[in-house]
XYZ file of N, CA and C in Angstrom:
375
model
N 26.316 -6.710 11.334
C 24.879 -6.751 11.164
C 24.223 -6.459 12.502
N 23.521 -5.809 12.607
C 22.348 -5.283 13.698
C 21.432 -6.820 13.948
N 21.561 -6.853 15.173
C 20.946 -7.766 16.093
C 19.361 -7.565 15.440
N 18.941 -8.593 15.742
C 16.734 -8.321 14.851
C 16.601 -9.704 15.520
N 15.206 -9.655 16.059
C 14.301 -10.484 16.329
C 14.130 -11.769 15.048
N 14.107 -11.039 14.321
C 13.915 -11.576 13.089
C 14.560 -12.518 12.215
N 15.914 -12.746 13.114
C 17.123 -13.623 13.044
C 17.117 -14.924 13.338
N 17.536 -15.446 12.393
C 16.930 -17.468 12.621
C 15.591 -17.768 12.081
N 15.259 -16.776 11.206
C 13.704 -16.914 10.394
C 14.352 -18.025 9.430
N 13.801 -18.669 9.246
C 13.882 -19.215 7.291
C 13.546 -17.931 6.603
N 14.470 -18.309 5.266
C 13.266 -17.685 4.373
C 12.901 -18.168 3.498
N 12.219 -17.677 2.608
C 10.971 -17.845 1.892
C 10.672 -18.815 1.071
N 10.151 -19.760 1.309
C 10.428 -20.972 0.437
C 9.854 -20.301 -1.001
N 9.998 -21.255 -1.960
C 9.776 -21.018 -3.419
C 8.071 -20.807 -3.603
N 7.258 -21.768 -2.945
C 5.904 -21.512 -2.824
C 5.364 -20.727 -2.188
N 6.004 -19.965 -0.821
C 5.648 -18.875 -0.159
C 5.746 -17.911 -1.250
N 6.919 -17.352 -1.822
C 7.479 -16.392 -2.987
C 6.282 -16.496 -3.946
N 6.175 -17.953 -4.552
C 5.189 -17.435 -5.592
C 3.424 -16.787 -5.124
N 3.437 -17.635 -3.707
C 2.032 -17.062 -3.399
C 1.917 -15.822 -3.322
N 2.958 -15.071 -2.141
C 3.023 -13.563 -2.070
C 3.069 -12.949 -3.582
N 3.874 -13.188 -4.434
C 3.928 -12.353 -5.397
C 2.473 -12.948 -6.547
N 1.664 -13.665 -6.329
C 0.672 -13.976 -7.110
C -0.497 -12.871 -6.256
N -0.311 -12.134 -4.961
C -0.758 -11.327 -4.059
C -0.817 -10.142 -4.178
N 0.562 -10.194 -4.426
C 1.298 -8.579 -4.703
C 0.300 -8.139 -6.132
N 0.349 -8.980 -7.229
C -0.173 -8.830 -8.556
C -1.368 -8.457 -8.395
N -2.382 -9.163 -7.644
C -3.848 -9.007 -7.146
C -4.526 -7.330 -7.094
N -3.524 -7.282 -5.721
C -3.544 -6.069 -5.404
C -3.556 -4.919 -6.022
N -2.307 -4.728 -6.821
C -2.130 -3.780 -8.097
C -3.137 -4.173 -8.819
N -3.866 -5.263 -9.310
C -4.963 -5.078 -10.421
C -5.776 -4.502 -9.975
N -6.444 -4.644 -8.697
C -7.100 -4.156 -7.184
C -6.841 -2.797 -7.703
N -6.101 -2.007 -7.013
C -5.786 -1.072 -7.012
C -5.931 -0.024 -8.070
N -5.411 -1.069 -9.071
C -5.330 -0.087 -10.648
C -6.968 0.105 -11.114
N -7.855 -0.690 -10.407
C -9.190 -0.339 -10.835
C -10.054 0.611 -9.799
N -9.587 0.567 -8.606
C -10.122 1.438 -7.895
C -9.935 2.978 -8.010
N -8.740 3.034 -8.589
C -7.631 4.276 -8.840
C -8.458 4.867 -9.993
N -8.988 3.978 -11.260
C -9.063 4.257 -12.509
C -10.985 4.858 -11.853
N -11.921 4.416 -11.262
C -12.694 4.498 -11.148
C -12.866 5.921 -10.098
N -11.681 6.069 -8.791
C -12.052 7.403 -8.513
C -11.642 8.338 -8.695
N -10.422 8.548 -9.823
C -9.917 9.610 -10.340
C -11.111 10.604 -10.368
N -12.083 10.415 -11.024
C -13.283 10.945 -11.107
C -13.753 12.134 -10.171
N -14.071 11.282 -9.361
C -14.036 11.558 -8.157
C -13.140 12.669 -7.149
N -11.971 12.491 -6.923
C -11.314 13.616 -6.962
C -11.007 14.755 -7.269
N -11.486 14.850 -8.608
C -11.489 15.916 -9.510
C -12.049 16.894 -8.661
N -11.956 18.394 -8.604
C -12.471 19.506 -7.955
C -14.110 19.510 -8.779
N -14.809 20.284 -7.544
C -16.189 19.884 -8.327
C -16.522 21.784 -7.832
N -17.393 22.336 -9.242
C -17.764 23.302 -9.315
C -19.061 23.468 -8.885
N -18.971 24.555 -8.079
C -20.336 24.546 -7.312
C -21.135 26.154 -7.668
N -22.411 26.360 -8.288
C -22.614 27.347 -8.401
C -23.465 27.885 -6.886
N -22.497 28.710 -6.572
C -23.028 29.227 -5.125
C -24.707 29.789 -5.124
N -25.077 30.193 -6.211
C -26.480 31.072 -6.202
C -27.710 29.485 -5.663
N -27.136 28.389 -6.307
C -28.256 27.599 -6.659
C -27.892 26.093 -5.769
N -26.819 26.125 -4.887
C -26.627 25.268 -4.104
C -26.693 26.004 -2.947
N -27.225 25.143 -1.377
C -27.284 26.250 -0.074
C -25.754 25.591 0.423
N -25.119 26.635 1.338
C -24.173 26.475 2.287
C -23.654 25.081 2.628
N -24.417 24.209 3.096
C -24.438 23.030 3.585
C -24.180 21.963 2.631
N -24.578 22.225 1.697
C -24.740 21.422 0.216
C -23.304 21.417 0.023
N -22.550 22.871 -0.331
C -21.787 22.801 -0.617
C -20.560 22.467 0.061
N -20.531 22.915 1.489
C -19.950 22.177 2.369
C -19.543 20.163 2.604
N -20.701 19.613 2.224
C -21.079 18.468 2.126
C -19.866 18.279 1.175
N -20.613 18.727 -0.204
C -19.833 18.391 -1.305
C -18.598 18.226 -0.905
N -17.597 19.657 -0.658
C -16.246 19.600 -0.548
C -15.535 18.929 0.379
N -16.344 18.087 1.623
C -15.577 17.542 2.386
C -15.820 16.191 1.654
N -16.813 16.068 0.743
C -16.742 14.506 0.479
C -15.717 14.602 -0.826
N -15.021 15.933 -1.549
C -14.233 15.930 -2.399
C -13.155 15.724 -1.811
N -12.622 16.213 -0.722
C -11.507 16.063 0.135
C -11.494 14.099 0.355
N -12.277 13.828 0.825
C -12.100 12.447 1.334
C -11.877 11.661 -0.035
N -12.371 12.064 -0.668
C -11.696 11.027 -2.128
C -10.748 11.877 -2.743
N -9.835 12.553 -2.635
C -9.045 12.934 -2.901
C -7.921 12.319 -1.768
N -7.897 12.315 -0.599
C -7.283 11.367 0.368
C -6.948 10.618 0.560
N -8.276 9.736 -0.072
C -8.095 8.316 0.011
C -7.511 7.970 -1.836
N -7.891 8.470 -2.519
C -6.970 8.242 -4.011
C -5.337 8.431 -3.633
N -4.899 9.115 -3.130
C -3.846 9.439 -2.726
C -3.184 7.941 -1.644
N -3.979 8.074 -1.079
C -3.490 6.881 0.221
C -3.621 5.498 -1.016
N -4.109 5.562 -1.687
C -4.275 4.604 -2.861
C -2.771 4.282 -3.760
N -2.762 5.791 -3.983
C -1.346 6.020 -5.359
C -0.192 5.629 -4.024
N -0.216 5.702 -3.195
C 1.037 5.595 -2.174
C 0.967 3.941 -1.946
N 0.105 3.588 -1.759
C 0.229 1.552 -1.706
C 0.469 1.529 -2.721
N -0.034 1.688 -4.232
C 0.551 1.371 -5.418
C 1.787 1.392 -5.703
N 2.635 2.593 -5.112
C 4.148 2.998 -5.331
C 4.468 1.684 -4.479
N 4.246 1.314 -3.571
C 4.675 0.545 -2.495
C 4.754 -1.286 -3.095
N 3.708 -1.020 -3.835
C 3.572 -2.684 -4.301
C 4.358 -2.749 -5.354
N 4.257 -1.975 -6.037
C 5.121 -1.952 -7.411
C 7.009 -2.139 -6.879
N 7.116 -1.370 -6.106
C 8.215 -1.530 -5.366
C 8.505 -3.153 -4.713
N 7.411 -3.391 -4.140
C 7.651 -5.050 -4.017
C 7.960 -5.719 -5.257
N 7.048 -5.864 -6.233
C 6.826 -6.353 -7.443
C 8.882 -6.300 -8.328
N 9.099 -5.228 -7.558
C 10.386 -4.807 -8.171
C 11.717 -5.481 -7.470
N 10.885 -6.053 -5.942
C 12.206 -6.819 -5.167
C 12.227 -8.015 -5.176
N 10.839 -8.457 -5.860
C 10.222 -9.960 -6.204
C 11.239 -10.451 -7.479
N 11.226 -9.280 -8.315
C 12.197 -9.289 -9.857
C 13.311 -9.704 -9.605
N 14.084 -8.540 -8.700
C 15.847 -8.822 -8.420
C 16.556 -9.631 -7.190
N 15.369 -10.460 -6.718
C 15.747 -11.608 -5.444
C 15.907 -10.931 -4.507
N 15.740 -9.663 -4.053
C 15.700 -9.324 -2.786
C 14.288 -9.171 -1.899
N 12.991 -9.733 -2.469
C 12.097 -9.591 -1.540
C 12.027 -10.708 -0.362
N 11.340 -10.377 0.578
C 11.522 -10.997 1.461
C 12.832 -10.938 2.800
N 13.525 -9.672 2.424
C 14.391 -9.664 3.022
C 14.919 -8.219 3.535
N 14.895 -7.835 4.995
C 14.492 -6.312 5.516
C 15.651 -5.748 4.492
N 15.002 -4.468 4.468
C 16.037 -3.711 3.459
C 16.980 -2.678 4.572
N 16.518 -2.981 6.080
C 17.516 -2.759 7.289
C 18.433 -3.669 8.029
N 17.952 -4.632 8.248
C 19.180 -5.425 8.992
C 19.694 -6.861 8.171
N 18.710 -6.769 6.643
C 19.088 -7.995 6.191
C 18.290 -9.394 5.963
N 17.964 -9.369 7.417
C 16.999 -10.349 7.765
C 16.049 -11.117 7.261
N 15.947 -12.495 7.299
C 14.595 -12.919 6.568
C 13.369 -12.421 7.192
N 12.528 -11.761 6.777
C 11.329 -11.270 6.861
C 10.363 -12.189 7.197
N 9.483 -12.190 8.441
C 8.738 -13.222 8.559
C 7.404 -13.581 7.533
N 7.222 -14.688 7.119
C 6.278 -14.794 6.240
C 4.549 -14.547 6.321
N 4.578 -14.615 7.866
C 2.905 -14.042 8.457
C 3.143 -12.635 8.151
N 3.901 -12.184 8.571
C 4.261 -10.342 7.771
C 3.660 -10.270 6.975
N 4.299 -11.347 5.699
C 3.993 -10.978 4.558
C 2.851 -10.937 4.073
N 2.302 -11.751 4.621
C 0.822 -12.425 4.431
C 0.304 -11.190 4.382
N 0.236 -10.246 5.593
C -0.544 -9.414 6.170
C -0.247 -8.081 5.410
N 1.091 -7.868 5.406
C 1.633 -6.515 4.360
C 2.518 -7.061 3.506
N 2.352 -8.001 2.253
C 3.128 -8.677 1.119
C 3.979 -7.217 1.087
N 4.051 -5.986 1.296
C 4.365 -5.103 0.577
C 5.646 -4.722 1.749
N 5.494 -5.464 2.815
C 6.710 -4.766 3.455
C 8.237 -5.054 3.448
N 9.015 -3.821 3.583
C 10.385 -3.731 3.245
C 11.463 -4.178 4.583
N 10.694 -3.787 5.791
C 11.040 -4.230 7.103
C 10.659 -5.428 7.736
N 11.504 -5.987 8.354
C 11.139 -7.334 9.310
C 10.312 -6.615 10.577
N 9.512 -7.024 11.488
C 9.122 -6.296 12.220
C 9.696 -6.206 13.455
N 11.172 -6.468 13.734
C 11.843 -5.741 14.366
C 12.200 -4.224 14.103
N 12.699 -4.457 12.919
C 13.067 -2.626 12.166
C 11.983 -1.466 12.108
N 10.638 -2.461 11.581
C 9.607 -1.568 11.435
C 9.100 -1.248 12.681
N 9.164 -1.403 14.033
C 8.600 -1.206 14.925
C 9.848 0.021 15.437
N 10.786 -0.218 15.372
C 11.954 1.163 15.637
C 11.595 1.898 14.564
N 11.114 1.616 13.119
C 10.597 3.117 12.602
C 10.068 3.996 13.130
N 8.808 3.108 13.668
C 7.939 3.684 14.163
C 8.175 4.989 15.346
């Protein structure tokens, strides 16, 4: 096993587990409504050039871009929580999916969703 900072953590007591994953759930409902509301939004938007000026339309498409971005940066935490939601299921959350390690629980607090202890995740980086 690879040496980690993160070594000699406890882990997760039974009430930590249920809080995070009563978190994790939040989020995805979170999520699943923000998602459902700017799909919309994203959508490409048709602009009739004769009757909109330059700027207008400019406007428009960078504010189509930014919600298209951010829906995206959206669907990517969703994959991410659901993925928790999925290590919460088979007893492995809470525990780096690199060195093993119990995962510190202020982590979790902060990113319920992470897969790394923040020894590992900081060598991702």
């Amino acid at each position: 096993m690879k040496e980690s900072r993160s070594e000699g953590l406890p882990a997760l007591t039974r009430e930590q587990r249920a809080e995070l994953h009563a978190e994790l759930e939040r989020e995805l409902a979170r999520l699943d409504r923000t998602m459902s509301t700017s799909r919309d939004a994203a959508r490409p938007v048709s602009l009739d050039q004769t009757s909109v000026g330059r700027l207008s339309r400019m406007d428009a498409l960078q504010n189509q871009q930014m919600s298209a971005d951010l829906h995206s940066r959206n669907e990517a935490r969703h994959a991410e929580i659901v993925d928790a939601l999925a290590r919460v299921a088979n007893g492995s959350y809470g525990t780096c999916a690199r060195c093993a390690a119990p995962i510190a629980y202020g982590r979790l607090l902060v990113f319920p969703e992470a897969r790394l202890c923040s020894a590992c995740g900081a060598r991702e980086s």
